Short mmCIF file of C-alpha atoms and ligand atoms in Angstrom, two decimals:
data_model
loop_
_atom_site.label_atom_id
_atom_site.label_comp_id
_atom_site.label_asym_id
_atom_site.label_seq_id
_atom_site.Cartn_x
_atom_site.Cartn_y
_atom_site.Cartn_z
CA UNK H 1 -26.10 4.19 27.17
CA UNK H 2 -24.30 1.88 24.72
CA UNK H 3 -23.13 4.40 21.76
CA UNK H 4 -23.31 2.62 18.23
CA UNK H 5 -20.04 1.93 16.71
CA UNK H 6 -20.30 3.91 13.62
CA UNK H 7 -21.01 6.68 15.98
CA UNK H 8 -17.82 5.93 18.62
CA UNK H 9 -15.32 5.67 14.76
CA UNK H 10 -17.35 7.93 12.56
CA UNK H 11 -14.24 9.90 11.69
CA UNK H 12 -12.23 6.27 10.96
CA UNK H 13 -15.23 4.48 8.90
CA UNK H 14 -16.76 5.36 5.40
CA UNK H 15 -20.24 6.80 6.26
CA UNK H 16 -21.40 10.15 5.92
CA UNK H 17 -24.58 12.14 7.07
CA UNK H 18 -26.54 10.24 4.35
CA UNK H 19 -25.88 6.95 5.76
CA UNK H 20 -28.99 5.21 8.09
CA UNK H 21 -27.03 4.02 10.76
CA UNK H 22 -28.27 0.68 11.63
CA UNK H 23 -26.97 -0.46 15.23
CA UNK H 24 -27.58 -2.68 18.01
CA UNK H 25 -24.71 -1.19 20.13
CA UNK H 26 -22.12 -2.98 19.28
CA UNK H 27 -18.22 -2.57 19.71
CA UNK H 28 -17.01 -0.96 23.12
CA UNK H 29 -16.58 -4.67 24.22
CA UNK H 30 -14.16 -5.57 27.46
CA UNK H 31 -10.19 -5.84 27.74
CA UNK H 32 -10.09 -8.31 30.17
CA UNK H 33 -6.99 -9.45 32.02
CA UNK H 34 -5.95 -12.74 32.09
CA UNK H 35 -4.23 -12.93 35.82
CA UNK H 36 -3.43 -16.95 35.41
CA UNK H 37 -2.51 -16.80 31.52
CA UNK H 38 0.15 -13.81 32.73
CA UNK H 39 1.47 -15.89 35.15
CA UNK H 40 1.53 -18.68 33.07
CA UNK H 41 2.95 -17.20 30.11
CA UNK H 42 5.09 -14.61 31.67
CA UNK H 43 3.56 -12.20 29.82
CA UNK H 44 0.71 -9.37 30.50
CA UNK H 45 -2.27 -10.91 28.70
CA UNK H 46 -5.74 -9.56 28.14
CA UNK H 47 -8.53 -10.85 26.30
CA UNK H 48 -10.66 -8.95 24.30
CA UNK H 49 -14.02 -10.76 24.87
CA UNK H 50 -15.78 -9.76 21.66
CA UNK H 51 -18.63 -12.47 22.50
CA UNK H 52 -20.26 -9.21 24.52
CA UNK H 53 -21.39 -7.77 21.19
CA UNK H 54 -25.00 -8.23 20.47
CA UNK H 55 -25.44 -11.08 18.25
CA UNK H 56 -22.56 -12.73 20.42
CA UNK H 57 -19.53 -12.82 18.32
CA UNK H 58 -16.92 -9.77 16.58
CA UNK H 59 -19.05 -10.11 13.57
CA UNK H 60 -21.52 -7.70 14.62
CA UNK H 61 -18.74 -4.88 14.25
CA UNK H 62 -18.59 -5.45 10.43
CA UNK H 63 -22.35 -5.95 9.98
CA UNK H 64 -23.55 -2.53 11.29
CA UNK H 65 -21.35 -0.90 8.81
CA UNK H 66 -22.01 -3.35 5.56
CA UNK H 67 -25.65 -3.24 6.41
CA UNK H 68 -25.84 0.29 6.50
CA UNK H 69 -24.04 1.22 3.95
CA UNK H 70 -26.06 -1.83 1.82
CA UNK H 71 -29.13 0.07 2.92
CA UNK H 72 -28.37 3.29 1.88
CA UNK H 73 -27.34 1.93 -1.21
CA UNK H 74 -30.57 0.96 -1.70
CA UNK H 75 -30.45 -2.90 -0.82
CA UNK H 76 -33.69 -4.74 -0.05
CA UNK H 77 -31.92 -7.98 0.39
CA UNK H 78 -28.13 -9.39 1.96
CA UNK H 79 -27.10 -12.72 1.41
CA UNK H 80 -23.75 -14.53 3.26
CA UNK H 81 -22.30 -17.57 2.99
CA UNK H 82 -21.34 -18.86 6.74
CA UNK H 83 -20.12 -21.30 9.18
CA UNK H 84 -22.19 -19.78 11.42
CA UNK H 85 -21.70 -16.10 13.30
CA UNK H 86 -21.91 -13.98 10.32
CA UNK H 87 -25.03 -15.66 9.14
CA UNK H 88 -26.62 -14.54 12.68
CA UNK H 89 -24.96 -11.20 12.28
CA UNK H 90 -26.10 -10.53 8.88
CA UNK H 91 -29.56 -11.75 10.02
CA UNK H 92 -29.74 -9.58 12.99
CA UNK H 93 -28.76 -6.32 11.33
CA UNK H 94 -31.44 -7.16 8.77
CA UNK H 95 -33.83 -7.81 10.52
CA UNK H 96 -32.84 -3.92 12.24
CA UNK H 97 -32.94 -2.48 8.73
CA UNK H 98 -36.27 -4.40 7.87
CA UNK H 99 -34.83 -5.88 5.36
CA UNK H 100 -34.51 -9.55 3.86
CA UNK H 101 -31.62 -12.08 5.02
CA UNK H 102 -30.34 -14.82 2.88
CA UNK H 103 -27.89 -17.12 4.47
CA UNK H 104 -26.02 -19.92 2.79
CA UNK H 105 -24.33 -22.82 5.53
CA UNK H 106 -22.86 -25.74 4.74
CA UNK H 107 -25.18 -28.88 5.76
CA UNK H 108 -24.79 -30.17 8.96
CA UNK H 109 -21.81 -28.28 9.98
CA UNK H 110 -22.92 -25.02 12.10
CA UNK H 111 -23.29 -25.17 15.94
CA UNK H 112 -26.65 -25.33 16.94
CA UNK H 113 -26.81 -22.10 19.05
CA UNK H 114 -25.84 -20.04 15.73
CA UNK H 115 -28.62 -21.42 13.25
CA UNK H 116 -31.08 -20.96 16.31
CA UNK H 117 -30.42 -17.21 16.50
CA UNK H 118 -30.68 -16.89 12.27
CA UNK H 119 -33.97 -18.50 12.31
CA UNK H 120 -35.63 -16.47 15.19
CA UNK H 121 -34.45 -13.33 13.12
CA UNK H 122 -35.90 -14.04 10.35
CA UNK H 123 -33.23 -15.47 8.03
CA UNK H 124 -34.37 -17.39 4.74
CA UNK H 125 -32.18 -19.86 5.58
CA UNK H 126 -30.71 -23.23 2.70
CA UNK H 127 -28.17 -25.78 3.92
CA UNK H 128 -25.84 -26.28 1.40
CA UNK H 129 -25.03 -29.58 0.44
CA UNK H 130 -21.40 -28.72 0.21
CA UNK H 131 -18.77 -27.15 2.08
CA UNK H 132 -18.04 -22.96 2.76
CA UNK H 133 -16.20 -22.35 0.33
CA UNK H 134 -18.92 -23.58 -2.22
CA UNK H 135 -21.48 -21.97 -0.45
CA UNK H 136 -19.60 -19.22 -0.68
CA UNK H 137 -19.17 -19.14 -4.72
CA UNK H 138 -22.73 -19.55 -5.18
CA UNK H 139 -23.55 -16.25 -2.78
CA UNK H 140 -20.97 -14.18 -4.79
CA UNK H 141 -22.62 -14.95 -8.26
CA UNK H 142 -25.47 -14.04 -6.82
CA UNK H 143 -24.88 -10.62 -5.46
CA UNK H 144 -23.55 -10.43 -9.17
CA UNK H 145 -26.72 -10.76 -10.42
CA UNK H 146 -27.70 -8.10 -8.27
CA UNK H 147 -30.59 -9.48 -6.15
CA UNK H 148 -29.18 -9.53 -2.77
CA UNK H 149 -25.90 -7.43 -1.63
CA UNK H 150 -23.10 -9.90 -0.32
CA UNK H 151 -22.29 -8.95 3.53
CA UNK H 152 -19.37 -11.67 3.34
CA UNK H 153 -16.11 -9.96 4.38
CA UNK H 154 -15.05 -9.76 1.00
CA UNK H 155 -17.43 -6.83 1.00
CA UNK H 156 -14.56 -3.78 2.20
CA UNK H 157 -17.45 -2.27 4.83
CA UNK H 158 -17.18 -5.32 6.98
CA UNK H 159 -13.52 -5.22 7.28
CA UNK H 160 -14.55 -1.39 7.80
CA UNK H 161 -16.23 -2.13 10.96
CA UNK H 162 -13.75 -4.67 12.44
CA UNK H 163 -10.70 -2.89 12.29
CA UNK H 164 -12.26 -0.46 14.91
CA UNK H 165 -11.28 -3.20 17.66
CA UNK H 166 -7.53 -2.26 17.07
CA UNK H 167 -8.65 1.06 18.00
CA UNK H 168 -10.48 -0.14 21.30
CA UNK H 169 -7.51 -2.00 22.11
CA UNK H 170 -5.08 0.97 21.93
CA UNK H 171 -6.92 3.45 23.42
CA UNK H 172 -8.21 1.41 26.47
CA UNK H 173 -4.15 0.18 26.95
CA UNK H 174 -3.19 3.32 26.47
CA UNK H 175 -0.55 2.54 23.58
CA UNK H 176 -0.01 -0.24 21.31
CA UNK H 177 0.29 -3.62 22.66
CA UNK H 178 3.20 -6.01 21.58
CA UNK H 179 1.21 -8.61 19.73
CA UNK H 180 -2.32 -9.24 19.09
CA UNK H 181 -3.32 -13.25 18.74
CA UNK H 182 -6.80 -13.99 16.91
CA UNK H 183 -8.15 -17.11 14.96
CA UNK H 184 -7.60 -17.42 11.62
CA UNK H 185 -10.68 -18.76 9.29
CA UNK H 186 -11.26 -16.78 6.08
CA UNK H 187 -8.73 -14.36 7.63
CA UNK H 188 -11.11 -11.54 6.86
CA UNK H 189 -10.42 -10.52 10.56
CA UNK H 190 -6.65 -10.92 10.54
CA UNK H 191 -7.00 -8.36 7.51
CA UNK H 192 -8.84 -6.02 9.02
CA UNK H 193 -6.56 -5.76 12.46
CA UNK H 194 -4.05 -5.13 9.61
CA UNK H 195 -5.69 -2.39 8.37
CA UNK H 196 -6.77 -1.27 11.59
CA UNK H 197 -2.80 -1.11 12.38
CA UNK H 198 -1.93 0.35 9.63
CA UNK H 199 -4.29 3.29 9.57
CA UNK H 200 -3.15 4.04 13.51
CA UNK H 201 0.97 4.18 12.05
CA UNK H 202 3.94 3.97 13.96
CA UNK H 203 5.11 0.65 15.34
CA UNK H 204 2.26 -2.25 15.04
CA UNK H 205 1.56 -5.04 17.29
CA UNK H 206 2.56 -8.75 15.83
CA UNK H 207 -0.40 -10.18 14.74
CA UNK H 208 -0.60 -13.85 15.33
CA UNK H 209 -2.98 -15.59 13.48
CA UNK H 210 -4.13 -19.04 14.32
CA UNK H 211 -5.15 -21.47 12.35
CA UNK H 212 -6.43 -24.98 12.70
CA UNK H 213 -4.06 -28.02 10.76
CA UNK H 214 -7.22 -29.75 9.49
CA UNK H 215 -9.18 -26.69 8.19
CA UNK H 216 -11.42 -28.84 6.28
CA UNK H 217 -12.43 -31.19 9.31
CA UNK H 218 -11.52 -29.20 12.44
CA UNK H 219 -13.75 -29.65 15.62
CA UNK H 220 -13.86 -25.87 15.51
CA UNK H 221 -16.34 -25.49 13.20
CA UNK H 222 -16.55 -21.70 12.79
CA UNK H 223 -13.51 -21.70 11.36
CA UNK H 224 -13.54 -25.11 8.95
CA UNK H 225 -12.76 -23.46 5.94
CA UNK H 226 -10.36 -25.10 3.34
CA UNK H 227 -9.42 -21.99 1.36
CA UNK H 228 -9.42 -18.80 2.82
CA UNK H 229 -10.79 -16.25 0.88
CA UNK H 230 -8.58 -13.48 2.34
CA UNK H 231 -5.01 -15.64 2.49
CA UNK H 232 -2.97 -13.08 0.51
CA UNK H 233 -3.64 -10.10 2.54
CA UNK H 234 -3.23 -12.28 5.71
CA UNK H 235 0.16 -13.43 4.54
CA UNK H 236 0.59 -9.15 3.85
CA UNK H 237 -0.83 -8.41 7.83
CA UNK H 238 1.47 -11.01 9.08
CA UNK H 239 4.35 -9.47 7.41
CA UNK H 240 4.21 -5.60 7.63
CA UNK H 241 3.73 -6.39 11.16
CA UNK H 242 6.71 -9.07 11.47
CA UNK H 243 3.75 -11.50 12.88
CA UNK H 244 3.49 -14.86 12.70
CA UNK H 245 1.26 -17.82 11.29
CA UNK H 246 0.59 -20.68 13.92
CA UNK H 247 -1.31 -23.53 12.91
CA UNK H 248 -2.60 -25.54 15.67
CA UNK H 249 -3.99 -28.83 15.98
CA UNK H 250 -7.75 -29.84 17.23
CA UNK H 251 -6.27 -30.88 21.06
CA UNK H 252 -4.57 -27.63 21.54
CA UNK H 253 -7.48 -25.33 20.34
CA UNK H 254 -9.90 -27.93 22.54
CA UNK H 255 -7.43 -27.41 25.45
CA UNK H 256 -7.14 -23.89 25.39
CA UNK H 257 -10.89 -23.61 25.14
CA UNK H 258 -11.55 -25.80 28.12
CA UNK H 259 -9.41 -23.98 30.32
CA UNK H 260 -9.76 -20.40 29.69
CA UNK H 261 -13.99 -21.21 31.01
CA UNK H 262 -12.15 -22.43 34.33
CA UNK H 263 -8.96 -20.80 34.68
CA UNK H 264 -10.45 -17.07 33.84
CA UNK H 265 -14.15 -17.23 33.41
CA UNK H 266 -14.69 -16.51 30.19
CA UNK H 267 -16.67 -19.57 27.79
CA UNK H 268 -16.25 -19.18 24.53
CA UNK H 269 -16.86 -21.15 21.46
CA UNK H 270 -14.14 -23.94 20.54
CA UNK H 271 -12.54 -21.44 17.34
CA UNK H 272 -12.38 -18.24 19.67
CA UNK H 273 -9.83 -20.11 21.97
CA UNK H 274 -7.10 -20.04 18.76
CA UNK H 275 -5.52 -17.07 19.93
CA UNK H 276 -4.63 -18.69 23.11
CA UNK H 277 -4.01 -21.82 22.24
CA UNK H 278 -1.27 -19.82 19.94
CA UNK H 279 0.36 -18.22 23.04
CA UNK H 280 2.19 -21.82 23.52
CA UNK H 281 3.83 -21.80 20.54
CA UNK H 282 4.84 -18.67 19.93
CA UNK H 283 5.39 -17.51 22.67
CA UNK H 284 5.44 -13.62 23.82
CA UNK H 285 8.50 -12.08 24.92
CA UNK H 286 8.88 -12.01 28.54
CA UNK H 287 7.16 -8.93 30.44
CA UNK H 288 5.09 -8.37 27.07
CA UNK H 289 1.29 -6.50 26.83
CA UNK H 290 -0.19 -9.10 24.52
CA UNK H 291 -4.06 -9.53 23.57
CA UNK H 292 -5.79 -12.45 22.55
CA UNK H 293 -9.25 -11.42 20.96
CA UNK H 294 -11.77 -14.00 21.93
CA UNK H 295 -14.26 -13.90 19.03
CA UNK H 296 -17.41 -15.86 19.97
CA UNK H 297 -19.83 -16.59 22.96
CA UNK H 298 -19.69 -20.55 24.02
CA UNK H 299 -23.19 -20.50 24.33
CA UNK H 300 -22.91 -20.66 20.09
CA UNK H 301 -22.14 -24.09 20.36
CA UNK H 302 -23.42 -26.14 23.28
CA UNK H 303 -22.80 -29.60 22.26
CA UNK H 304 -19.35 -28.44 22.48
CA UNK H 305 -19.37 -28.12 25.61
CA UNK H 306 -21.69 -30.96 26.25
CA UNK H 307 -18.91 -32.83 25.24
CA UNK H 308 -16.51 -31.81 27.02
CA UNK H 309 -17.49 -30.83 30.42
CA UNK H 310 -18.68 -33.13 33.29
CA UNK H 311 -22.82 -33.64 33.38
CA UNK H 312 -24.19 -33.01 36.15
CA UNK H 313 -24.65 -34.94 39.21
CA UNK H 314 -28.45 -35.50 39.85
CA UNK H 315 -29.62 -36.10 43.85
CA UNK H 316 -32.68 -35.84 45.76
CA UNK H 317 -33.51 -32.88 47.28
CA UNK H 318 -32.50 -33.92 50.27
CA UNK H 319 -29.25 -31.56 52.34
CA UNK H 320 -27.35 -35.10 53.54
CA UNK H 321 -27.88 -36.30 50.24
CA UNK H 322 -26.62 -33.06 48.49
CA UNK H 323 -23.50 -32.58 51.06
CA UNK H 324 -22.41 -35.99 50.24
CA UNK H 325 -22.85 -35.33 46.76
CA UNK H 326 -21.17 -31.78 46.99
CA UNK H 327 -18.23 -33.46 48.33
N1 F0G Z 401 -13.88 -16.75 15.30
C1 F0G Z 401 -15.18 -16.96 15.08
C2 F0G Z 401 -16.05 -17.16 16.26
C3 F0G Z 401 -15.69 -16.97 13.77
O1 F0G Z 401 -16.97 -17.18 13.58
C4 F0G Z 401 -14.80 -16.80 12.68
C5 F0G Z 401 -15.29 -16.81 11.30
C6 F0G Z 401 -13.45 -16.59 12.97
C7 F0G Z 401 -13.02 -16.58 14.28
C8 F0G Z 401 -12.43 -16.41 11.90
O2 F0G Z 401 -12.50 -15.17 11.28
O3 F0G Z 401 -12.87 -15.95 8.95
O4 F0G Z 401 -12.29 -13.58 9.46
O5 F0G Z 401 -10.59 -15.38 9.70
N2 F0G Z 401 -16.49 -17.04 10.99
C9 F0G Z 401 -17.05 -16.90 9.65
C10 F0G Z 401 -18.55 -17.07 9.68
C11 F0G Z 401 -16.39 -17.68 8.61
O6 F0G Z 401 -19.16 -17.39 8.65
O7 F0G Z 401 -19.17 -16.83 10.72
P1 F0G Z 401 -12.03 -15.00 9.76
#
């Protein structure tokens, strides 16, 4: 039986006996090893394939501790401003607690697969006629006003939840890897490995967090945000942990995205190949344990991958026709 998150990290996570738990067992997600991306890289790479939490994507870990804790605050409402996976996270766990969903995306910009799963839970749902980061001043005033609690990862419970993948990560290696490599958007996430780091002590894996050149127009549109929210504790993360900022054009993120579906069977959305893409250019050390944490499901975006991949061939059903075909 999948065991809730906030019940694996109790100890590590700011809830006590008077906090509902609200779960859809989350977290516990698979290390995977990257055989061909070892080889390639001369490294010993694993990928953290956090599209196997429930709503697909690492967002869920934050959400079942901000919507908890929002509910036994009292909370009837959340609202989030989103590209995409948090809206569906914050949507899910709501719809768990019973309680109302707000989410804020910019017009026109979310992969389809995302706003599909926030309407069939529920989610009031209003396209913004603007970008994230506007969306994202609007939901912030109103959590001021105290109608709906803000499950953004401003809110300190989500970045709660999400360091707990550092601790996966170091207890299922069995020590502390050299470097961890994961996308950079907000950088909500990078912060929270950083805490996650910091609360375990000793000596911390490099975080390398990847961002995309054009964050205003890149192709990976979970992360298209022009200001992140959280750049001054990422710049903190990166240092404490002598890490490293990568920024990474559209091709390389595209590239890395394409290949890690064929070369080791995992699809993921076009932002959750970052961390990979990263591993060209800065590279590990030779012999290193590195992780890349993959942080969505590709099914989040299929005209993505409509247009990228080949179509398929259509043919009679017919075996001549089909072994030709197949050839
Ligand atoms: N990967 C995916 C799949 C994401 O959805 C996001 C952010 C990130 C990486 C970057 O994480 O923002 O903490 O640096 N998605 C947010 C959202 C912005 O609204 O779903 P970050």
């Amino acid at each position: 039986m999948a065991i809730s998150l906030i019940e694996r990290f109790r100890s590590r996570l700011p809830v006590t006996d008077a906090t509902p738990v609200i779960s859809l067992g989350e977290g516990s997600t698979p290390l995977v090893r990257a055989p061909r991306l070892s080889e390639r890289h001369r490294a010993e790479v694993w990928l953290k394939w956090e599209a196997a939490n429930p709503t697909g994507s690492y967002k869920d870990r934050g959400m079942t501790v901000a919507v908890s804790k929002a509910v036994e605050e009292g909370a009837e409402a959340v609202v989030v401003a989103s590209t995409g996976n948090t809206a569906s996270a914050a949507a899910a766990y709501a719809a768990k607690a019973g309680i109302r969903a707000l989410v804020l995306q910019p017009a026109g910009a979310v992969a389809s697969g995302k706003v599909a799963q926030s309407r069939m839970y529920g989610a009031t749902i209003l396209e913004v006629r603007g970008t994230f980061d506007e969306a994202l001043a609007a939901a912030r005033v109103l959590a001021e006003r105290g109608t709906h609690a803000l499950v953004n990862s401003v809110n300190p419970y989500r970045r709660e939840g999400q360091k707990t993948a550092v601790f996966e990560i170091v207890e299922e290696l069995g020590g502390m890897p050299d470097a961890i490599y994961l996308p950079y958007g907000g950088g909500g996430n990078t912060t929270s490995y950083g805490q996650g780091l910091s609360e375990l002590g000793g000596m911390p894996a490099r975080l390398i967090a990847a961002e995309a050149r054009d964050r205003a127009h890149t192709v990976a549109t979970a992360i298209r945000i022009a200001e992140p929210a959280h750049r001054e504790s990422v710049e903190r993360a990166l240092k404490t942990t002598e890490g490293a900022l990568v920024t990474l054009d559209d091709e390389a993120i595209l590239d890395a995205w394409a290949d890690l579906a064929r070369s080791e069977g995992l699809f993921c959305e076009p932002s959750s190949a970052a961390g990979i893409a990263a591993l060209v250019i800065e590279p590990p050390q030779p012999g290193a344990t590195v992780v890349c944490i993959v942080t969505g499901h590709g099914l989040k975006d299929p005209a993505a991958a409509e247009a990228h991949a080949p179509a398929p061939v259509p043919v009679d059903p017919d075996p001549d026709a089909i072994a030709e075909a197949a050839r």
